[in-house]
Coordinates of C-alpha atoms and ligand atoms in Angstrom, one line a residue:
M1 CA 12.7 -6.8 -24.1
K2 CA 10.8 -9.6 -22.4
L3 CA 10.6 -9.8 -18.6
Q4 CA 11.5 -13.2 -17.2
N5 CA 10.1 -15.0 -14.2
Y6 CA 12.2 -16.1 -11.3
V7 CA 10.8 -19.4 -10.1
S8 CA 12.0 -22.9 -9.2
G9 CA 15.6 -21.6 -8.8
G10 CA 16.1 -19.9 -12.1
W11 CA 15.0 -17.2 -14.6
T12 CA 12.5 -18.5 -17.1
E13 CA 10.8 -16.8 -20.1
G14 CA 7.1 -17.2 -20.5
A15 CA 5.8 -18.3 -23.9
G16 CA 4.3 -16.1 -26.5
D17 CA 4.3 -12.3 -26.7
G18 CA 2.6 -11.7 -23.4
A19 CA 1.3 -8.3 -22.3
A20 CA 2.8 -5.0 -23.3
L21 CA 4.3 -2.5 -20.9
V22 CA 4.0 1.0 -22.2
D23 CA 5.6 4.4 -21.6
P24 CA 2.6 6.5 -20.7
V25 CA 4.1 9.7 -22.0
K26 CA 5.3 8.5 -25.4
G27 CA 2.8 5.7 -25.9
E28 CA 5.6 3.3 -26.9
I29 CA 5.9 -0.3 -25.9
I30 CA 9.0 -0.8 -23.7
A31 CA 8.7 -4.4 -22.7
H32 CA 6.6 -7.5 -22.7
A33 CA 5.7 -9.9 -19.9
S34 CA 4.4 -13.4 -20.0
T35 CA 3.9 -16.2 -17.5
E36 CA 2.5 -18.6 -20.1
G37 CA 3.9 -22.1 -19.5
I38 CA 5.2 -21.3 -16.0
D39 CA 4.3 -24.2 -13.6
M40 CA 2.8 -22.3 -10.7
A41 CA 2.3 -25.4 -8.5
A42 CA 6.0 -26.2 -8.9
A43 CA 7.0 -22.6 -8.2
L44 CA 5.1 -22.6 -4.9
D45 CA 6.5 -25.9 -4.0
H46 CA 10.1 -24.8 -4.6
A47 CA 9.5 -21.8 -2.4
R48 CA 8.0 -23.9 0.4
T49 CA 10.6 -26.7 0.3
K50 CA 13.8 -24.7 -0.4
G51 CA 13.1 -21.1 0.6
G52 CA 11.1 -21.7 3.8
P53 CA 13.5 -24.0 5.6
A54 CA 16.5 -21.8 4.7
L55 CA 14.8 -18.7 6.1
R56 CA 13.5 -20.5 9.2
A57 CA 17.0 -21.8 10.0
M58 CA 18.1 -18.1 10.3
S59 CA 17.3 -16.1 13.5
Y60 CA 15.3 -12.9 13.4
G61 CA 18.6 -11.1 13.8
E62 CA 20.1 -12.9 10.7
R63 CA 17.0 -12.2 8.7
A64 CA 17.2 -8.5 9.7
A65 CA 20.7 -8.4 8.3
L66 CA 19.4 -9.9 5.1
L67 CA 16.8 -7.1 4.8
G68 CA 19.6 -4.6 5.3
S69 CA 21.7 -6.2 2.5
I70 CA 18.7 -6.1 0.1
A71 CA 18.2 -2.4 1.0
E72 CA 21.9 -1.7 0.2
T73 CA 21.6 -3.4 -3.2
L74 CA 18.5 -1.2 -4.0
I75 CA 20.2 2.0 -2.8
A76 CA 23.3 1.2 -5.0
N77 CA 21.1 1.1 -8.1
R78 CA 18.8 3.9 -7.2
D79 CA 19.6 6.2 -10.2
R80 CA 18.8 3.5 -12.7
Y81 CA 15.5 2.8 -10.9
F82 CA 14.5 6.4 -11.2
E83 CA 14.9 6.2 -15.0
I84 CA 12.7 3.1 -15.1
A85 CA 10.0 4.7 -12.9
Q86 CA 10.0 7.6 -15.3
A87 CA 9.7 5.5 -18.4
N88 CA 7.2 2.8 -17.3
S89 CA 5.2 4.7 -14.6
G90 CA 5.6 8.4 -15.8
N91 CA 6.9 9.3 -12.4
T92 CA 8.3 12.7 -11.5
K93 CA 11.4 12.6 -9.3
L94 CA 9.2 13.0 -6.2
D95 CA 6.8 10.3 -7.2
A96 CA 9.7 7.9 -7.9
A97 CA 11.4 8.8 -4.6
I98 CA 8.2 7.9 -2.7
D99 CA 8.1 4.5 -4.4
I100 CA 11.8 3.6 -4.6
D101 CA 13.1 5.1 -1.3
G102 CA 9.9 4.0 0.4
G103 CA 10.9 0.4 -0.6
S104 CA 14.5 0.5 0.7
G105 CA 13.4 2.6 3.7
T106 CA 10.8 0.1 4.8
L107 CA 13.4 -2.8 4.4
K108 CA 15.8 -0.8 6.6
Y109 CA 13.1 0.0 9.2
Y110 CA 12.3 -3.7 9.5
G111 CA 16.0 -4.6 9.5
A112 CA 16.4 -2.3 12.5
I113 CA 13.4 -3.7 14.5
G114 CA 14.4 -7.3 13.6
K115 CA 17.9 -6.7 15.0
G116 CA 16.3 -6.2 18.4
L117 CA 14.7 -9.7 18.2
G118 CA 18.2 -11.2 18.2
D119 CA 18.9 -15.0 18.1
A120 CA 15.3 -16.1 18.6
H121 CA 13.3 -18.2 16.1
Y122 CA 9.8 -17.5 17.4
L123 CA 8.0 -14.9 19.4
R124 CA 6.3 -14.8 22.7
D125 CA 3.2 -12.7 22.8
G126 CA 1.9 -11.6 26.2
G127 CA 2.5 -12.9 29.7
F128 CA 2.0 -16.2 31.6
E129 CA -1.6 -17.3 32.2
R130 CA -2.6 -19.0 35.4
F131 CA -5.7 -21.1 35.8
G132 CA -6.1 -21.2 39.6
K133 CA -4.4 -20.9 43.0
D134 CA -1.9 -23.6 42.1
D135 CA 0.4 -22.2 39.4
T136 CA 2.0 -25.5 38.4
F137 CA -0.1 -25.6 35.3
Q138 CA 0.3 -22.5 33.1
A139 CA 0.1 -21.2 29.6
I140 CA 1.8 -18.7 27.3
H141 CA 1.0 -17.6 23.7
I142 CA 3.8 -18.0 21.2
R143 CA 3.9 -17.1 17.5
V144 CA 5.8 -19.3 15.1
P145 CA 6.5 -18.6 11.4
I146 CA 4.0 -20.2 9.0
Q147 CA 5.5 -23.0 6.9
G148 CA 4.2 -22.0 3.4
V149 CA 4.7 -19.2 0.9
A150 CA 3.7 -15.6 1.1
V151 CA 2.0 -14.9 -2.2
H152 CA 2.1 -11.2 -2.8
I153 CA -0.2 -9.8 -5.5
N154 CA 0.6 -6.1 -6.0
A155 CA -1.0 -3.0 -7.5
F156 CA 0.5 -1.0 -10.4
N157 CA 1.1 2.2 -8.6
F158 CA 3.9 1.1 -6.3
P159 CA 6.1 -1.4 -8.1
S160 CA 8.9 -0.8 -5.6
W161 CA 7.3 0.1 -2.2
G162 CA 4.5 -2.4 -2.7
L163 CA 7.0 -5.2 -3.4
W164 CA 9.5 -4.5 -0.6
E165 CA 7.1 -3.5 2.2
K166 CA 5.5 -6.9 1.9
V167 CA 8.8 -8.7 1.5
A168 CA 10.2 -7.0 4.6
C169 CA 7.5 -8.4 6.9
A170 CA 7.5 -11.9 5.3
F171 CA 11.3 -12.3 5.3
L172 CA 11.7 -11.0 8.8
S173 CA 9.1 -13.6 9.8
G174 CA 11.0 -16.4 8.0
V175 CA 8.6 -16.8 5.2
P176 CA 9.5 -17.1 1.5
V177 CA 7.8 -14.9 -1.1
L178 CA 6.3 -15.4 -4.5
A179 CA 5.6 -11.8 -5.7
K180 CA 3.4 -10.8 -8.6
P181 CA 3.7 -7.2 -9.5
A182 CA 0.9 -5.6 -11.6
T183 CA 1.8 -6.2 -15.2
A184 CA 1.5 -2.6 -16.4
T185 CA 4.5 -1.4 -14.4
A186 CA 6.3 -4.7 -13.6
L187 CA 9.6 -3.5 -15.2
L188 CA 10.9 -1.8 -12.0
S189 CA 10.0 -4.8 -9.8
Y190 CA 11.7 -7.1 -12.3
E191 CA 15.0 -5.0 -12.4
M192 CA 15.1 -4.8 -8.7
V193 CA 14.6 -8.5 -8.1
K194 CA 17.2 -9.2 -10.7
D195 CA 19.7 -7.1 -8.9
V196 CA 18.9 -8.6 -5.5
I197 CA 19.1 -12.1 -6.8
A198 CA 22.4 -11.3 -8.5
A199 CA 23.8 -9.9 -5.2
G200 CA 23.7 -13.5 -3.9
T201 CA 22.6 -12.8 -0.4
V202 CA 19.0 -14.3 -0.6
P203 CA 18.8 -18.0 0.1
E204 CA 17.6 -20.2 -2.8
G205 CA 13.8 -20.3 -3.1
A206 CA 13.2 -17.4 -0.7
L207 CA 12.4 -14.7 -3.3
N208 CA 10.4 -15.6 -6.4
L209 CA 8.8 -13.4 -9.0
I210 CA 6.3 -13.8 -11.8
C211 CA 5.8 -11.0 -14.4
G212 CA 2.5 -11.1 -16.2
S213 CA -0.8 -12.8 -15.6
A214 CA -1.2 -14.8 -12.3
R215 CA -3.1 -17.4 -14.3
D216 CA -3.8 -20.4 -12.1
L217 CA -1.4 -19.4 -9.3
L218 CA -4.1 -19.1 -6.6
D219 CA -5.5 -22.6 -7.4
H220 CA -2.4 -24.1 -5.9
V221 CA -2.2 -22.3 -2.6
D222 CA -2.8 -24.3 0.5
R223 CA -3.3 -24.1 4.3
R224 CA 0.3 -23.3 4.9
D225 CA 0.4 -20.2 2.7
A226 CA -0.6 -16.5 3.1
V227 CA -1.9 -14.3 0.3
A228 CA -1.5 -10.6 0.6
F229 CA -3.3 -8.7 -2.1
T230 CA -3.2 -5.0 -3.0
G231 CA -5.5 -3.6 -5.7
S232 CA -9.1 -2.9 -6.5
A233 CA -12.0 -4.0 -4.3
D234 CA -13.4 -6.0 -7.2
T235 CA -10.3 -8.0 -7.7
A236 CA -10.0 -8.5 -4.0
S237 CA -13.4 -10.0 -3.7
L238 CA -12.8 -12.2 -6.8
L239 CA -9.5 -13.6 -5.3
R240 CA -10.8 -14.1 -1.8
S241 CA -13.6 -16.2 -3.1
N242 CA -11.1 -18.5 -5.0
P243 CA -12.2 -22.1 -4.1
A244 CA -8.6 -23.0 -2.9
V245 CA -8.5 -20.0 -0.7
I246 CA -11.9 -20.7 0.8
R247 CA -11.6 -24.5 1.1
K248 CA -8.1 -24.5 2.6
S249 CA -8.7 -21.5 4.9
V250 CA -5.7 -19.7 3.4
R251 CA -4.7 -16.5 5.2
F252 CA -5.8 -13.6 3.0
N253 CA -5.1 -9.9 3.5
A254 CA -6.5 -7.3 1.2
E255 CA -5.6 -3.6 0.8
A256 CA -8.1 -2.2 -1.6
D257 CA -10.0 0.9 -2.8
S258 CA -10.6 3.9 -0.6
L259 CA -12.6 7.1 -0.6
N260 CA -10.3 8.8 1.9
T261 CA -11.4 11.9 3.7
S262 CA -9.7 15.1 4.7
M263 CA -11.6 17.5 7.0
L264 CA -11.0 21.1 7.9
G265 CA -12.1 21.8 11.5
P266 CA -15.0 24.2 12.3
D267 CA -12.5 26.5 14.1
A268 CA -10.6 27.3 10.8
K269 CA -10.7 30.7 9.2
A270 CA -9.5 31.7 5.7
G271 CA -5.8 32.1 6.0
S272 CA -5.4 30.5 9.4
P273 CA -2.5 28.1 9.7
E274 CA -4.7 25.0 9.6
F275 CA -6.6 26.4 6.6
D276 CA -3.4 26.8 4.7
L277 CA -2.1 23.4 5.7
F278 CA -5.3 21.8 4.6
V279 CA -5.3 23.5 1.2
R280 CA -1.6 22.5 0.7
E281 CA -2.4 18.8 1.6
V282 CA -5.4 18.4 -0.6
A283 CA -3.5 19.9 -3.6
R284 CA -0.5 17.7 -2.9
E285 CA -2.6 14.5 -2.6
M286 CA -4.3 15.3 -5.9
T287 CA -1.0 15.8 -7.8
I288 CA 1.6 13.4 -6.3
K289 CA 1.7 10.3 -8.6
A290 CA -1.1 12.0 -10.6
G291 CA -3.5 11.1 -7.7
Q292 CA -2.9 7.4 -8.3
K293 CA -2.4 6.6 -4.7
C294 CA -4.7 4.3 -2.7
T295 CA -4.5 6.8 0.2
A296 CA -5.1 10.0 -1.8
I297 CA -7.8 12.4 -0.6
R298 CA -10.9 11.8 -2.6
R299 CA -13.3 13.7 -0.5
A300 CA -12.5 17.0 1.2
F301 CA -15.0 18.3 3.8
V302 CA -15.0 21.9 5.0
P303 CA -17.3 24.0 7.1
R304 CA -20.1 25.3 4.8
A305 CA -19.1 28.9 5.5
L306 CA -15.6 28.3 4.2
L307 CA -16.5 26.4 1.0
D308 CA -15.9 29.4 -1.4
D309 CA -12.7 30.4 0.3
V310 CA -11.3 26.8 0.2
A311 CA -12.3 26.4 -3.5
G312 CA -10.6 29.7 -4.3
A313 CA -7.4 28.8 -2.5
L314 CA -7.2 25.3 -4.1
E315 CA -7.8 26.8 -7.5
A316 CA -4.9 29.2 -7.0
R317 CA -2.6 26.4 -5.7
L318 CA -3.5 23.9 -8.4
A319 CA -2.9 26.5 -11.1
K320 CA 0.8 26.2 -10.3
T321 CA 0.8 22.5 -11.3
V322 CA 2.8 21.8 -14.4
V323 CA 1.5 18.7 -16.1
G324 CA 3.6 16.9 -18.7
D325 CA 6.6 14.6 -19.4
P326 CA 8.5 14.2 -16.2
R327 CA 11.8 14.2 -18.1
N328 CA 11.2 18.0 -18.4
E329 CA 12.5 19.5 -15.1
S330 CA 9.7 22.0 -14.9
V331 CA 7.0 19.3 -14.7
T332 CA 5.4 18.7 -11.3
M333 CA 2.8 16.1 -12.3
G334 CA 3.1 13.2 -14.7
P335 CA 0.5 11.0 -16.5
I336 CA -1.9 8.3 -15.6
V337 CA -0.3 4.9 -15.9
D338 CA -1.9 4.0 -19.3
K339 CA -4.5 4.9 -21.9
G340 CA -7.1 2.5 -20.4
Q341 CA -6.8 4.0 -16.9
Q342 CA -6.9 7.5 -18.5
Q343 CA -10.2 6.7 -20.0
G344 CA -11.4 5.2 -16.7
V345 CA -10.5 8.5 -14.9
L346 CA -12.2 10.6 -17.5
D347 CA -15.4 8.4 -17.3
G348 CA -15.2 8.6 -13.5
I349 CA -15.0 12.4 -13.6
A350 CA -18.1 12.4 -15.9
T351 CA -20.0 10.3 -13.4
L352 CA -19.1 12.5 -10.5
G353 CA -20.2 15.4 -12.7
R354 CA -23.8 14.2 -12.2
E355 CA -23.6 15.4 -8.6
A356 CA -20.7 17.9 -8.6
R357 CA -19.5 20.8 -10.7
T358 CA -16.0 21.5 -11.9
V359 CA -13.9 24.1 -10.0
V360 CA -10.5 23.2 -11.6
G361 CA -9.9 21.0 -14.7
G362 CA -12.1 20.2 -17.7
G363 CA -11.7 22.2 -20.9
A364 CA -8.7 22.4 -23.2
F365 CA -5.4 21.1 -21.8
A366 CA -2.0 20.7 -23.4
P367 CA 0.6 18.6 -21.5
V368 CA 4.2 19.7 -21.7
D369 CA 6.4 17.8 -24.2
A370 CA 3.8 15.2 -24.9
D371 CA 1.4 14.3 -27.7
P372 CA -2.2 14.3 -26.2
D373 CA -3.2 11.5 -28.6
K374 CA -0.4 9.1 -27.6
S375 CA 0.0 10.0 -23.9
A376 CA -2.2 9.3 -20.9
F377 CA -2.6 12.7 -19.1
V378 CA -5.5 14.0 -17.0
P379 CA -5.2 17.5 -15.6
P380 CA -5.8 18.1 -11.8
T381 CA -9.6 18.1 -11.4
L382 CA -11.3 19.6 -8.4
L383 CA -15.1 19.1 -8.2
R384 CA -17.5 20.7 -5.8
C385 CA -20.7 19.1 -4.5
D386 CA -22.8 21.4 -2.4
D387 CA -25.3 18.8 -1.3
P388 CA -23.3 15.8 0.0
E389 CA -26.3 14.5 2.0
G390 CA -28.4 14.1 -1.1
A391 CA -25.5 12.8 -3.2
S392 CA -24.4 9.2 -3.7
V393 CA -21.7 8.6 -6.4
V394 CA -19.3 11.1 -4.7
H395 CA -19.2 8.7 -1.8
E396 CA -19.1 5.5 -3.9
I397 CA -16.8 5.9 -6.9
E398 CA -13.0 5.9 -6.4
V399 CA -11.7 7.9 -9.4
F400 CA -8.1 6.8 -9.5
G401 CA -6.4 9.9 -10.7
P402 CA -5.8 13.6 -9.9
V403 CA -9.4 14.1 -8.8
S404 CA -11.0 15.2 -5.5
T405 CA -14.4 16.5 -4.5
L406 CA -14.9 19.4 -2.2
M407 CA -18.0 19.3 0.0
P408 CA -19.5 21.3 2.9
Y409 CA -20.6 20.0 6.3
D410 CA -22.9 21.7 8.8
T411 CA -22.0 20.0 12.0
P412 CA -19.0 17.8 13.0
E413 CA -21.3 14.8 13.5
Q414 CA -22.6 15.2 10.0
G415 CA -19.1 15.4 8.6
F416 CA -18.1 12.2 10.3
A417 CA -21.3 10.5 9.1
L418 CA -20.6 11.7 5.5
S419 CA -17.1 10.4 5.7
A420 CA -18.4 7.0 6.8
R421 CA -20.5 6.8 3.6
G422 CA -17.2 5.8 1.9
E423 CA -17.9 2.4 3.4
G424 CA -14.5 2.1 4.9
S425 CA -11.3 3.9 4.0
L426 CA -7.6 3.7 4.6
V427 CA -7.0 7.2 6.0
A428 CA -8.6 10.4 7.2
S429 CA -6.8 13.6 8.0
V430 CA -8.2 16.5 10.2
F431 CA -6.9 20.0 10.2
T432 CA -7.8 21.9 13.4
G433 CA -6.4 24.1 16.0
D434 CA -9.1 23.0 18.5
D435 CA -7.9 20.2 20.8
K436 CA -11.4 19.2 21.8
F437 CA -12.5 18.9 18.2
A438 CA -9.3 17.0 17.3
G439 CA -10.2 14.3 19.9
E440 CA -13.8 14.1 18.8
A441 CA -12.7 13.8 15.1
A442 CA -10.2 11.1 15.8
L443 CA -12.8 9.0 17.6
G444 CA -15.7 10.0 15.2
L445 CA -13.7 8.9 12.2
A446 CA -12.1 5.9 13.8
P447 CA -14.8 3.2 13.1
S448 CA -14.5 3.7 9.3
H449 CA -10.8 4.3 8.9
G450 CA -7.4 2.5 9.5
R451 CA -5.5 5.7 10.3
V452 CA -6.5 9.2 11.4
M453 CA -3.9 12.0 11.1
V454 CA -4.7 15.1 13.2
I455 CA -2.8 18.2 12.2
D456 CA -2.4 21.6 13.7
D457 CA 0.2 24.3 13.3
S458 CA 2.6 22.6 15.8
V459 CA 3.1 19.6 13.5
G460 CA 2.5 21.3 10.2
K461 CA 6.1 21.0 9.1
L462 CA 6.9 17.7 10.8
Q463 CA 3.9 15.7 9.6
T464 CA 4.7 12.8 7.2
G465 CA 1.8 13.4 4.8
H466 CA -1.9 12.3 4.6
G467 CA -1.1 9.8 1.9
I468 CA 2.3 8.5 2.9
V469 CA 2.3 5.1 4.5
M470 CA 5.0 4.9 7.3
P471 CA 6.1 1.4 8.3
M472 CA 5.7 2.1 12.0
C473 CA 1.9 2.8 11.6
V474 CA -0.7 0.2 10.7
H475 CA -1.7 0.4 7.0
G476 CA -5.2 -0.9 6.0
G477 CA -8.8 0.0 6.5
P478 CA -12.2 -1.6 7.2
G479 CA -14.9 -2.5 4.6
R480 CA -14.2 -1.4 1.1
A481 CA -10.6 -0.7 2.0
G482 CA -10.2 -4.5 2.2
G483 CA -10.4 -5.1 6.0
G484 CA -6.7 -5.9 6.1
E485 CA -3.7 -4.7 8.0
E486 CA -0.1 -4.4 7.0
L487 CA 3.0 -2.9 8.6
G488 CA 2.6 -1.2 12.0
G489 CA 6.1 -2.2 13.3
L490 CA 6.1 -5.6 14.8
R491 CA 2.3 -5.9 14.2
G492 CA 3.3 -6.4 10.5
L493 CA 4.7 -9.8 11.4
R494 CA 1.4 -11.2 12.7
F495 CA 0.1 -12.2 9.3
Y496 CA 3.1 -14.5 8.8
H497 CA 3.0 -16.2 12.2
Q498 CA 0.7 -18.8 13.6
R499 CA -0.4 -18.0 17.1
L500 CA -0.4 -20.9 19.5
A501 CA -1.4 -21.2 23.2
V502 CA 1.0 -23.6 25.0
Q503 CA -0.3 -25.1 28.2
G504 CA 1.8 -27.2 30.6
N505 CA 4.0 -27.5 33.6
K506 CA 5.3 -24.0 34.5
E507 CA 9.0 -25.0 34.1
R508 CA 8.4 -26.2 30.6
V509 CA 6.3 -23.2 29.7
Q510 CA 9.1 -21.0 31.2
A511 CA 11.8 -22.8 29.1
L512 CA 9.8 -22.1 25.9
A513 CA 9.2 -18.5 26.9
D514 CA 13.0 -18.0 27.6
A515 CA 13.9 -19.1 24.0
A516 CA 11.4 -16.7 22.4
A517 CA 11.8 -13.0 21.5
E518 CA 9.5 -11.2 23.8
V519 CA 7.1 -8.9 21.9
T520 CA 3.5 -7.8 22.0
V521 CA 2.0 -8.1 18.6
Ligands
NAP1 P1 -6.2 -4.4 -9.9 O1 -6.6 -4.3 -11.3 O2 -7.2 -5.0 -8.9 O3 -4.9 -5.4 -9.9 C1 -4.2 -5.6 -8.7 C2 -3.4 -6.9 -8.9 O4 -4.2 -8.0 -9.0 C3 -2.5 -6.9 -10.2 O5 -1.2 -7.5 -9.9 C4 -3.3 -7.7 -11.1 O6 -2.5 -8.4 -12.1 C5 -3.8 -8.8 -10.2 N1 -5.0 -9.5 -10.7 C6 -6.0 -9.0 -11.4 N2 -6.9 -10.0 -11.7 C7 -6.3 -11.2 -11.1 C8 -6.7 -12.5 -11.0 N3 -7.9 -12.9 -11.6 N4 -5.9 -13.4 -10.4 C9 -4.8 -13.0 -9.8 N5 -4.4 -11.7 -9.8 C10 -5.1 -10.8 -10.5 O7 -5.7 -3.1 -9.3 P2 -4.7 -2.0 -9.9 O8 -5.3 -1.4 -11.1 O9 -3.3 -2.6 -10.1 O10 -4.5 -1.0 -8.7 C11 -5.4 0.1 -8.5 C12 -6.3 -0.2 -7.3 O11 -5.5 -0.6 -6.2 C13 -6.9 1.1 -6.8 O12 -8.3 0.8 -6.6 C14 -6.2 1.4 -5.5 O13 -7.1 2.1 -4.6 C15 -5.8 0.1 -5.0 N6 -4.6 0.2 -4.2 C16 -4.7 0.0 -2.9 C17 -3.5 0.1 -2.1 C18 -3.6 -0.2 -0.6 O14 -2.5 -0.3 0.0 N7 -4.7 -0.3 0.0 C19 -2.3 0.4 -2.7 C20 -2.3 0.7 -4.0 C21 -3.4 0.6 -4.8 P3 -2.4 -7.8 -13.6 O15 -1.8 -6.4 -13.5 O16 -1.6 -8.8 -14.3 O17 -3.8 -7.7 -14.1

C-alpha cells in the first residue's frame, strides 16, 4: 500500500518507494509514503487561493458546524481507526482512545465554542480605548483571520489528536490547512483525511495532506502563513531557522521536548491519599503509550524521607504492567513506535544510568506474543538518582519511552529549582493535601511550565490526568518545550488571527465593533 498526498484539489501518489511504515510488534512493513515530485509551492498556493477564501466566506458559526461534521465522520469510522492505531503505532485500546477520541473530542469542543461566535467573521478583543477628554476619536482591537495557510508539522505519537487539535483551531479561525503527519505513523492521519474528504463537507483547498518527507515545503511559506510544529527541540530549532521563515517573519509555533515534573508534597505520608494518587499517576504516565507522550512525567520528586517508600510502591504497581502485543487483551503496555526509537530509548536509559540506578526494568524481559528481535519493546524502567543537585543528564535528556527518574528533594524551594533545571517543560503536577504548599508550588513551578496541575484527595477521581491535554487549557511550555501555546479555548484562535488596532471616529469604531464577535483572547 502507498499513501497518497491530497494537494491541489486531488489525491496524488509520490514517486519512488518512499519511506516504510512498520508494525512495531511484528516488524512488518504495512505501507509506504512518498512526497517525491509533489509541487509544494503549488500545494500551498491552492490552499491560499481556494481554501482560504471559501473558509473566510463562512461565519464562525458555519465553521463550527463544519468541525462538528468532521467529528461525526471520525466517530462513524472509530472502530477501523483503532485497528490502524494498533497496527501502525502499537497502541493498546486506551492509547488509541486517547489519540482518536482526543481528536474528535477536540473538534467537538471547538465546534461548541465556535457556535457561540455566531454570524461574525472577525473578533473584537477588549474594550474601547479613549485618548483624552473628548471621546470622538477612539480605538478598538480586532482580530481578523490570516490570509495564508496553516502548515502543520506533527509528531509521530499522536497521528489523530495532533492532526485534529490543530485543524480545529485553524478551521474555526477560517484558515486552510496543509498537514504533514510524522511519516512513521502517517497511516491513521491518511485514512482519517481520506474519510473526511470523501464525506464532502470540507470546501475545496481547505484541507491538504502530505504523507512522507516535507522536502522543500517550508522554503515556500510566506508572510501570510502560520507554521505550527510539534516534535523534537532539535527539529524545532532547525525549522524555525529556515531562511523563508526568518526572512518573511512567518508565524511559528513550536511544541517540543519536555522533562516534565511531578512532585509529592512534604505533607505526604506513606499510604496517605496524595501519596497513593502520586504513585498511580507516575506509573500511569510511564506506561500509557509506552511513555511516548510529550507530557509524560520524566522526573518525579519526593521528600527525601519518602524516597524508599515511593520506590517500593512504584515497583509494586509497575510489576502489574503486562507488556506485549496489544492485540492480546491482557496487555496493558505496547511497544515503542519503531526499532530506531527503541534503540534511542535504550541508549537514553544507559546515559541516565551514569547518574541513576535502576529500580524497575533492565535485565531479561519477554514481551507477550512478540518476537523480541522483530519487535520494538522496552519494559517500564524506573530509575533513582539520590543526588539530583550534583546530577546533570537526568535534567537534560528526554528519554522518549516508559522511563522516569525518581529523585529526592530536601526543601520545597530546592524541588522547584531542580524542576526548573529541565529548562522549560509542558506540565508539572503536585500532589499535596496542604493548601499553603499547593499555592507555593503552583507559583514556584509556574515560570518554567505551561501548566501546573495541583491534586489532593478531593479531586483525585475527577482529575483529567497529568499528561492529558484538555482543549480548554493552554498547551505549551517555555524554553525547551518550544515556547509555544496551543489550545486553551478561544486563546487557541490567536495564532491564526492578525490583531489590529483600529483608530477613528467613535461611530465608525462602534460599527466595526458591532459586527465582531466579542471575545477576550
Ligand atoms: P521529530 O523527529 O522532531 O519530527 C517531528 C516532525 O517534523 C515530523 O513530522 C517530521 O517528519 C518532521 N520533520 C523532521 N525533519 C524535518 C525537516 N527538515 N523539515 C520539515 N519537517 C521535518 O519528532 P518525533 O520523533 O516525531 O516526535 C517526538 C518528539 O516530539 C519528542 O521529543 C516529544 O517530546 C515531542 N512531542 C511534543 C509534543 C508537544 O505537544 N509539545 C507532542 C508530541 C511530541 P518525518 O516524520 O517525515 O521525519
